[in-house]
């Protein structure tokens, strides 16, 4: 059983996907982390995330330890991630890992929850249950800003908003696997819903479709 959860940056899909995986006792994969780790690796070597050779080499050399650490969550790494993610070869390199985890979840789990941008359209088009989360860019910037402010009181809302807008534009405009809702996905607009309400709606849908 595969559950796909896609949506733009800061739409709440990560929190939701983690909770759903826990409730179902499924494996969970935050696929954004693969692109973030690739982008971070290029930055750490003072490379340009938009440089194909550097980005592909970083993706090919990812190891489990590269996927850990708070530093991967920064907007700077998010921006680098969306640059490496626009390179077709990078996506190709990361595809196998995602499909293998989805079809043969580790730890003998009976299913997997994957969140990202192209899970329902490209990585697991056959997933029987797909959700597509959206929220206005202002609402998403607001949520991200509040998270950032807890760690860094000097965080600036306008900057967070601008970075999200740029990332949305890059993720939606790219030629390969752009951010797009799958035809058979359930759309949930989270602007007026808190995380609990989204979780309850999603779990109700899962239970009626299994
Ligand atoms: O979801 P997150 O913000 O961690 O993703 C970081 C970046 O990785 C996104 O902006 C997007 O460019 C890329 N990504 C992707 N496909 C996915 C997951 C993430 O292109 N399935």
mmCIF file with all atom_site columns, C-alpha atoms in Angstrom, residues 13-163:
data_model
loop_
_atom_site.group_PDB
_atom_site.id
_atom_site.type_symbol
_atom_site.label_atom_id
_atom_site.label_alt_id
_atom_site.label_comp_id
_atom_site.label_asym_id
_atom_site.label_entity_id
_atom_site.label_seq_id
_atom_site.pdbx_PDB_ins_code
_atom_site.Cartn_x
_atom_site.Cartn_y
_atom_site.Cartn_z
_atom_site.occupancy
_atom_site.B_iso_or_equiv
_atom_site.pdbx_formal_charge
_atom_site.auth_seq_id
_atom_site.auth_comp_id
_atom_site.auth_asym_id
_atom_site.auth_atom_id
_atom_site.pdbx_PDB_model_num
ATOM 1   C CA . UNK A 1 13  ? 2.582  17.788 3.871   1.00 0.00 ? 13  UNK A CA 1
ATOM 2   C CA . UNK A 1 14  ? 5.608  16.704 5.918   1.00 0.00 ? 14  UNK A CA 1
ATOM 3   C CA . UNK A 1 15  ? 3.842  16.924 9.277   1.00 0.00 ? 15  UNK A CA 1
ATOM 4   C CA . UNK A 1 16  ? 0.794  15.220 7.824   1.00 0.00 ? 16  UNK A CA 1
ATOM 5   C CA . UNK A 1 17  ? 2.747  12.430 6.105   1.00 0.00 ? 17  UNK A CA 1
ATOM 6   C CA . UNK A 1 18  ? 4.707  11.639 9.269   1.00 0.00 ? 18  UNK A CA 1
ATOM 7   C CA . UNK A 1 19  ? 1.505  11.403 11.342  1.00 0.00 ? 19  UNK A CA 1
ATOM 8   C CA . UNK A 1 20  ? -0.251 9.241  8.753   1.00 0.00 ? 20  UNK A CA 1
ATOM 9   C CA . UNK A 1 21  ? 2.743  6.879  8.576   1.00 0.00 ? 21  UNK A CA 1
ATOM 10  C CA . UNK A 1 22  ? 2.765  6.577  12.340  1.00 0.00 ? 22  UNK A CA 1
ATOM 11  C CA . UNK A 1 23  ? -0.978 5.979  12.577  1.00 0.00 ? 23  UNK A CA 1
ATOM 12  C CA . UNK A 1 24  ? -0.841 3.298  9.860   1.00 0.00 ? 24  UNK A CA 1
ATOM 13  C CA . UNK A 1 25  ? 2.482  1.842  11.043  1.00 0.00 ? 25  UNK A CA 1
ATOM 14  C CA . UNK A 1 26  ? 3.906  2.432  7.540   1.00 0.00 ? 26  UNK A CA 1
ATOM 15  C CA . UNK A 1 27  ? 7.380  3.490  6.462   1.00 0.00 ? 27  UNK A CA 1
ATOM 16  C CA . UNK A 1 28  ? 7.777  7.211  5.786   1.00 0.00 ? 28  UNK A CA 1
ATOM 17  C CA . UNK A 1 29  ? 9.952  8.957  3.226   1.00 0.00 ? 29  UNK A CA 1
ATOM 18  C CA . UNK A 1 30  ? 10.312 12.720 3.000   1.00 0.00 ? 30  UNK A CA 1
ATOM 19  C CA . UNK A 1 31  ? 11.532 12.830 -0.612  1.00 0.00 ? 31  UNK A CA 1
ATOM 20  C CA . UNK A 1 32  ? 12.390 16.538 -0.330  1.00 0.00 ? 32  UNK A CA 1
ATOM 21  C CA . UNK A 1 33  ? 15.179 15.455 1.969   1.00 0.00 ? 33  UNK A CA 1
ATOM 22  C CA . UNK A 1 34  ? 16.910 13.670 -0.930  1.00 0.00 ? 34  UNK A CA 1
ATOM 23  C CA . UNK A 1 35  ? 16.948 16.890 -2.981  1.00 0.00 ? 35  UNK A CA 1
ATOM 24  C CA . UNK A 1 36  ? 17.900 18.945 0.062   1.00 0.00 ? 36  UNK A CA 1
ATOM 25  C CA . UNK A 1 37  ? 20.819 16.620 0.873   1.00 0.00 ? 37  UNK A CA 1
ATOM 26  C CA . UNK A 1 38  ? 21.955 16.771 -2.760  1.00 0.00 ? 38  UNK A CA 1
ATOM 27  C CA . UNK A 1 39  ? 21.775 20.579 -2.781  1.00 0.00 ? 39  UNK A CA 1
ATOM 28  C CA . UNK A 1 40  ? 23.559 20.811 0.583   1.00 0.00 ? 40  UNK A CA 1
ATOM 29  C CA . UNK A 1 41  ? 26.354 18.540 -0.647  1.00 0.00 ? 41  UNK A CA 1
ATOM 30  C CA . UNK A 1 42  ? 26.969 20.793 -3.656  1.00 0.00 ? 42  UNK A CA 1
ATOM 31  C CA . UNK A 1 43  ? 26.942 23.919 -1.449  1.00 0.00 ? 43  UNK A CA 1
ATOM 32  C CA . UNK A 1 44  ? 29.369 22.276 1.002   1.00 0.00 ? 44  UNK A CA 1
ATOM 33  C CA . UNK A 1 45  ? 31.812 21.809 -1.866  1.00 0.00 ? 45  UNK A CA 1
ATOM 34  C CA . UNK A 1 46  ? 31.348 25.439 -2.925  1.00 0.00 ? 46  UNK A CA 1
ATOM 35  C CA . UNK A 1 47  ? 29.683 24.290 -6.115  1.00 0.00 ? 47  UNK A CA 1
ATOM 36  C CA . UNK A 1 48  ? 26.723 25.706 -8.011  1.00 0.00 ? 48  UNK A CA 1
ATOM 37  C CA . UNK A 1 49  ? 23.503 23.675 -7.434  1.00 0.00 ? 49  UNK A CA 1
ATOM 38  C CA . UNK A 1 50  ? 22.442 24.452 -11.014 1.00 0.00 ? 50  UNK A CA 1
ATOM 39  C CA . UNK A 1 51  ? 25.622 22.816 -12.379 1.00 0.00 ? 51  UNK A CA 1
ATOM 40  C CA . UNK A 1 52  ? 24.580 19.436 -13.766 1.00 0.00 ? 52  UNK A CA 1
ATOM 41  C CA . UNK A 1 53  ? 27.861 17.558 -13.248 1.00 0.00 ? 53  UNK A CA 1
ATOM 42  C CA . UNK A 1 54  ? 28.246 18.721 -9.644  1.00 0.00 ? 54  UNK A CA 1
ATOM 43  C CA . UNK A 1 55  ? 24.600 18.012 -8.785  1.00 0.00 ? 55  UNK A CA 1
ATOM 44  C CA . UNK A 1 56  ? 24.546 14.548 -10.380 1.00 0.00 ? 56  UNK A CA 1
ATOM 45  C CA . UNK A 1 57  ? 27.797 13.584 -8.605  1.00 0.00 ? 57  UNK A CA 1
ATOM 46  C CA . UNK A 1 58  ? 26.310 14.734 -5.282  1.00 0.00 ? 58  UNK A CA 1
ATOM 47  C CA . UNK A 1 59  ? 23.093 12.743 -5.857  1.00 0.00 ? 59  UNK A CA 1
ATOM 48  C CA . UNK A 1 60  ? 25.046 9.620  -6.812  1.00 0.00 ? 60  UNK A CA 1
ATOM 49  C CA . UNK A 1 61  ? 27.179 9.853  -3.684  1.00 0.00 ? 61  UNK A CA 1
ATOM 50  C CA . UNK A 1 62  ? 24.421 10.409 -1.126  1.00 0.00 ? 62  UNK A CA 1
ATOM 51  C CA . UNK A 1 63  ? 24.646 8.253  1.965   1.00 0.00 ? 63  UNK A CA 1
ATOM 52  C CA . UNK A 1 64  ? 22.210 7.776  4.849   1.00 0.00 ? 64  UNK A CA 1
ATOM 53  C CA . UNK A 1 65  ? 24.135 10.177 7.090   1.00 0.00 ? 65  UNK A CA 1
ATOM 54  C CA . UNK A 1 66  ? 23.675 12.977 4.501   1.00 0.00 ? 66  UNK A CA 1
ATOM 55  C CA . UNK A 1 67  ? 19.937 12.852 5.157   1.00 0.00 ? 67  UNK A CA 1
ATOM 56  C CA . UNK A 1 68  ? 20.263 13.901 8.782   1.00 0.00 ? 68  UNK A CA 1
ATOM 57  C CA . UNK A 1 69  ? 20.655 17.250 10.456  1.00 0.00 ? 69  UNK A CA 1
ATOM 58  C CA . UNK A 1 70  ? 18.689 20.428 11.096  1.00 0.00 ? 70  UNK A CA 1
ATOM 59  C CA . UNK A 1 71  ? 20.823 22.375 8.585   1.00 0.00 ? 71  UNK A CA 1
ATOM 60  C CA . UNK A 1 72  ? 18.955 20.646 5.748   1.00 0.00 ? 72  UNK A CA 1
ATOM 61  C CA . UNK A 1 73  ? 15.787 22.516 6.788   1.00 0.00 ? 73  UNK A CA 1
ATOM 62  C CA . UNK A 1 74  ? 17.059 26.024 5.998   1.00 0.00 ? 74  UNK A CA 1
ATOM 63  C CA . UNK A 1 75  ? 15.574 28.067 3.155   1.00 0.00 ? 75  UNK A CA 1
ATOM 64  C CA . UNK A 1 76  ? 19.063 28.370 1.666   1.00 0.00 ? 76  UNK A CA 1
ATOM 65  C CA . UNK A 1 77  ? 19.231 24.588 1.319   1.00 0.00 ? 77  UNK A CA 1
ATOM 66  C CA . UNK A 1 78  ? 15.598 24.563 0.107   1.00 0.00 ? 78  UNK A CA 1
ATOM 67  C CA . UNK A 1 79  ? 16.567 26.905 -2.713  1.00 0.00 ? 79  UNK A CA 1
ATOM 68  C CA . UNK A 1 80  ? 19.617 24.784 -3.622  1.00 0.00 ? 80  UNK A CA 1
ATOM 69  C CA . UNK A 1 81  ? 17.338 21.698 -3.518  1.00 0.00 ? 81  UNK A CA 1
ATOM 70  C CA . UNK A 1 82  ? 14.915 23.210 -6.012  1.00 0.00 ? 82  UNK A CA 1
ATOM 71  C CA . UNK A 1 83  ? 17.841 24.018 -8.342  1.00 0.00 ? 83  UNK A CA 1
ATOM 72  C CA . UNK A 1 84  ? 19.259 20.471 -8.329  1.00 0.00 ? 84  UNK A CA 1
ATOM 73  C CA . UNK A 1 85  ? 15.675 19.160 -8.600  1.00 0.00 ? 85  UNK A CA 1
ATOM 74  C CA . UNK A 1 86  ? 15.240 20.876 -11.979 1.00 0.00 ? 86  UNK A CA 1
ATOM 75  C CA . UNK A 1 87  ? 18.042 18.739 -13.475 1.00 0.00 ? 87  UNK A CA 1
ATOM 76  C CA . UNK A 1 88  ? 16.546 15.600 -15.141 1.00 0.00 ? 88  UNK A CA 1
ATOM 77  C CA . UNK A 1 89  ? 19.593 13.395 -14.417 1.00 0.00 ? 89  UNK A CA 1
ATOM 78  C CA . UNK A 1 90  ? 19.440 14.221 -10.717 1.00 0.00 ? 90  UNK A CA 1
ATOM 79  C CA . UNK A 1 91  ? 15.777 13.158 -10.618 1.00 0.00 ? 91  UNK A CA 1
ATOM 80  C CA . UNK A 1 92  ? 16.642 9.977  -12.476 1.00 0.00 ? 92  UNK A CA 1
ATOM 81  C CA . UNK A 1 93  ? 19.379 9.106  -9.970  1.00 0.00 ? 93  UNK A CA 1
ATOM 82  C CA . UNK A 1 94  ? 17.037 9.627  -7.002  1.00 0.00 ? 94  UNK A CA 1
ATOM 83  C CA . UNK A 1 95  ? 14.070 7.806  -8.523  1.00 0.00 ? 95  UNK A CA 1
ATOM 84  C CA . UNK A 1 96  ? 15.164 4.214  -7.841  1.00 0.00 ? 96  UNK A CA 1
ATOM 85  C CA . UNK A 1 97  ? 15.690 4.839  -4.153  1.00 0.00 ? 97  UNK A CA 1
ATOM 86  C CA . UNK A 1 98  ? 12.201 6.325  -3.804  1.00 0.00 ? 98  UNK A CA 1
ATOM 87  C CA . UNK A 1 99  ? 10.486 3.533  -5.763  1.00 0.00 ? 99  UNK A CA 1
ATOM 88  C CA . UNK A 1 100 ? 12.310 0.800  -3.881  1.00 0.00 ? 100 UNK A CA 1
ATOM 89  C CA . UNK A 1 101 ? 11.291 2.235  -0.538  1.00 0.00 ? 101 UNK A CA 1
ATOM 90  C CA . UNK A 1 102 ? 7.694  2.622  -1.716  1.00 0.00 ? 102 UNK A CA 1
ATOM 91  C CA . UNK A 1 103 ? 7.351  -0.911 -3.060  1.00 0.00 ? 103 UNK A CA 1
ATOM 92  C CA . UNK A 1 104 ? 9.436  -2.767 -0.460  1.00 0.00 ? 104 UNK A CA 1
ATOM 93  C CA . UNK A 1 105 ? 9.162  -0.723 2.731   1.00 0.00 ? 105 UNK A CA 1
ATOM 94  C CA . UNK A 1 106 ? 11.922 -1.415 5.271   1.00 0.00 ? 106 UNK A CA 1
ATOM 95  C CA . UNK A 1 107 ? 11.266 -3.134 8.588   1.00 0.00 ? 107 UNK A CA 1
ATOM 96  C CA . UNK A 1 108 ? 8.620  -5.431 7.137   1.00 0.00 ? 108 UNK A CA 1
ATOM 97  C CA . UNK A 1 109 ? 6.045  -2.615 7.100   1.00 0.00 ? 109 UNK A CA 1
ATOM 98  C CA . UNK A 1 110 ? 2.919  -3.197 5.017   1.00 0.00 ? 110 UNK A CA 1
ATOM 99  C CA . UNK A 1 111 ? 2.999  0.146  3.313   1.00 0.00 ? 111 UNK A CA 1
ATOM 100 C CA . UNK A 1 112 ? 4.738  3.467  2.828   1.00 0.00 ? 112 UNK A CA 1
ATOM 101 C CA . UNK A 1 113 ? 3.828  7.130  2.893   1.00 0.00 ? 113 UNK A CA 1
ATOM 102 C CA . UNK A 1 114 ? 5.898  9.343  0.588   1.00 0.00 ? 114 UNK A CA 1
ATOM 103 C CA . UNK A 1 115 ? 5.671  13.108 0.459   1.00 0.00 ? 115 UNK A CA 1
ATOM 104 C CA . UNK A 1 116 ? 7.069  15.420 -2.181  1.00 0.00 ? 116 UNK A CA 1
ATOM 105 C CA . UNK A 1 117 ? 6.136  17.155 -5.420  1.00 0.00 ? 117 UNK A CA 1
ATOM 106 C CA . UNK A 1 118 ? 5.827  14.324 -7.940  1.00 0.00 ? 118 UNK A CA 1
ATOM 107 C CA . UNK A 1 119 ? 4.944  11.219 -5.916  1.00 0.00 ? 119 UNK A CA 1
ATOM 108 C CA . UNK A 1 120 ? 1.431  10.882 -7.337  1.00 0.00 ? 120 UNK A CA 1
ATOM 109 C CA . UNK A 1 121 ? 2.462  11.824 -10.872 1.00 0.00 ? 121 UNK A CA 1
ATOM 110 C CA . UNK A 1 122 ? 5.918  10.286 -11.456 1.00 0.00 ? 122 UNK A CA 1
ATOM 111 C CA . UNK A 1 123 ? 7.406  8.305  -8.555  1.00 0.00 ? 123 UNK A CA 1
ATOM 112 C CA . UNK A 1 124 ? 4.303  6.244  -7.686  1.00 0.00 ? 124 UNK A CA 1
ATOM 113 C CA . UNK A 1 125 ? 1.588  6.974  -10.271 1.00 0.00 ? 125 UNK A CA 1
ATOM 114 C CA . UNK A 1 126 ? -0.006 3.636  -9.330  1.00 0.00 ? 126 UNK A CA 1
ATOM 115 C CA . UNK A 1 127 ? -0.457 4.644  -5.649  1.00 0.00 ? 127 UNK A CA 1
ATOM 116 C CA . UNK A 1 128 ? -4.098 3.922  -4.777  1.00 0.00 ? 128 UNK A CA 1
ATOM 117 C CA . UNK A 1 129 ? -4.359 6.834  -2.357  1.00 0.00 ? 129 UNK A CA 1
ATOM 118 C CA . UNK A 1 130 ? -3.073 10.314 -3.245  1.00 0.00 ? 130 UNK A CA 1
ATOM 119 C CA . UNK A 1 131 ? -3.472 13.674 -1.600  1.00 0.00 ? 131 UNK A CA 1
ATOM 120 C CA . UNK A 1 132 ? -2.528 17.095 -2.885  1.00 0.00 ? 132 UNK A CA 1
ATOM 121 C CA . UNK A 1 133 ? -2.214 19.795 -0.244  1.00 0.00 ? 133 UNK A CA 1
ATOM 122 C CA . UNK A 1 134 ? -2.331 23.489 -1.018  1.00 0.00 ? 134 UNK A CA 1
ATOM 123 C CA . UNK A 1 135 ? -2.447 26.740 0.933   1.00 0.00 ? 135 UNK A CA 1
ATOM 124 C CA . UNK A 1 136 ? -1.995 30.335 -0.199  1.00 0.00 ? 136 UNK A CA 1
ATOM 125 C CA . UNK A 1 137 ? 1.608  31.482 -0.398  1.00 0.00 ? 137 UNK A CA 1
ATOM 126 C CA . UNK A 1 138 ? 0.948  34.060 2.355   1.00 0.00 ? 138 UNK A CA 1
ATOM 127 C CA . UNK A 1 139 ? -0.380 31.385 4.705   1.00 0.00 ? 139 UNK A CA 1
ATOM 128 C CA . UNK A 1 140 ? 2.569  29.097 3.954   1.00 0.00 ? 140 UNK A CA 1
ATOM 129 C CA . UNK A 1 141 ? 5.055  31.943 4.450   1.00 0.00 ? 141 UNK A CA 1
ATOM 130 C CA . UNK A 1 142 ? 3.364  32.761 7.732   1.00 0.00 ? 142 UNK A CA 1
ATOM 131 C CA . UNK A 1 143 ? 3.695  29.174 8.987   1.00 0.00 ? 143 UNK A CA 1
ATOM 132 C CA . UNK A 1 144 ? 7.328  28.908 7.879   1.00 0.00 ? 144 UNK A CA 1
ATOM 133 C CA . UNK A 1 145 ? 8.114  32.324 9.371   1.00 0.00 ? 145 UNK A CA 1
ATOM 134 C CA . UNK A 1 146 ? 6.723  31.329 12.777  1.00 0.00 ? 146 UNK A CA 1
ATOM 135 C CA . UNK A 1 147 ? 8.839  28.153 12.769  1.00 0.00 ? 147 UNK A CA 1
ATOM 136 C CA . UNK A 1 148 ? 11.952 30.151 11.839  1.00 0.00 ? 148 UNK A CA 1
ATOM 137 C CA . UNK A 1 149 ? 11.289 32.838 14.431  1.00 0.00 ? 149 UNK A CA 1
ATOM 138 C CA . UNK A 1 150 ? 11.412 30.274 17.232  1.00 0.00 ? 150 UNK A CA 1
ATOM 139 C CA . UNK A 1 151 ? 15.045 29.617 16.349  1.00 0.00 ? 151 UNK A CA 1
ATOM 140 C CA . UNK A 1 152 ? 16.010 32.984 14.970  1.00 0.00 ? 152 UNK A CA 1
ATOM 141 C CA . UNK A 1 153 ? 14.226 36.128 16.264  1.00 0.00 ? 153 UNK A CA 1
ATOM 142 C CA . UNK A 1 154 ? 15.778 38.119 13.400  1.00 0.00 ? 154 UNK A CA 1
ATOM 143 C CA . UNK A 1 155 ? 13.882 36.170 10.725  1.00 0.00 ? 155 UNK A CA 1
ATOM 144 C CA . UNK A 1 156 ? 12.171 38.442 8.180   1.00 0.00 ? 156 UNK A CA 1
ATOM 145 C CA . UNK A 1 157 ? 8.674  37.606 6.885   1.00 0.00 ? 157 UNK A CA 1
ATOM 146 C CA . UNK A 1 158 ? 9.118  39.306 3.494   1.00 0.00 ? 158 UNK A CA 1
ATOM 147 C CA . UNK A 1 159 ? 12.238 37.299 2.855   1.00 0.00 ? 159 UNK A CA 1
ATOM 148 C CA . UNK A 1 160 ? 10.513 34.003 3.680   1.00 0.00 ? 160 UNK A CA 1
ATOM 149 C CA . UNK A 1 161 ? 7.624  34.975 1.387   1.00 0.00 ? 161 UNK A CA 1
ATOM 150 C CA . UNK A 1 162 ? 9.971  35.875 -1.478  1.00 0.00 ? 162 UNK A CA 1
ATOM 151 C CA . UNK A 1 163 ? 11.946 32.632 -1.135  1.00 0.00 ? 163 UNK A CA 1
#
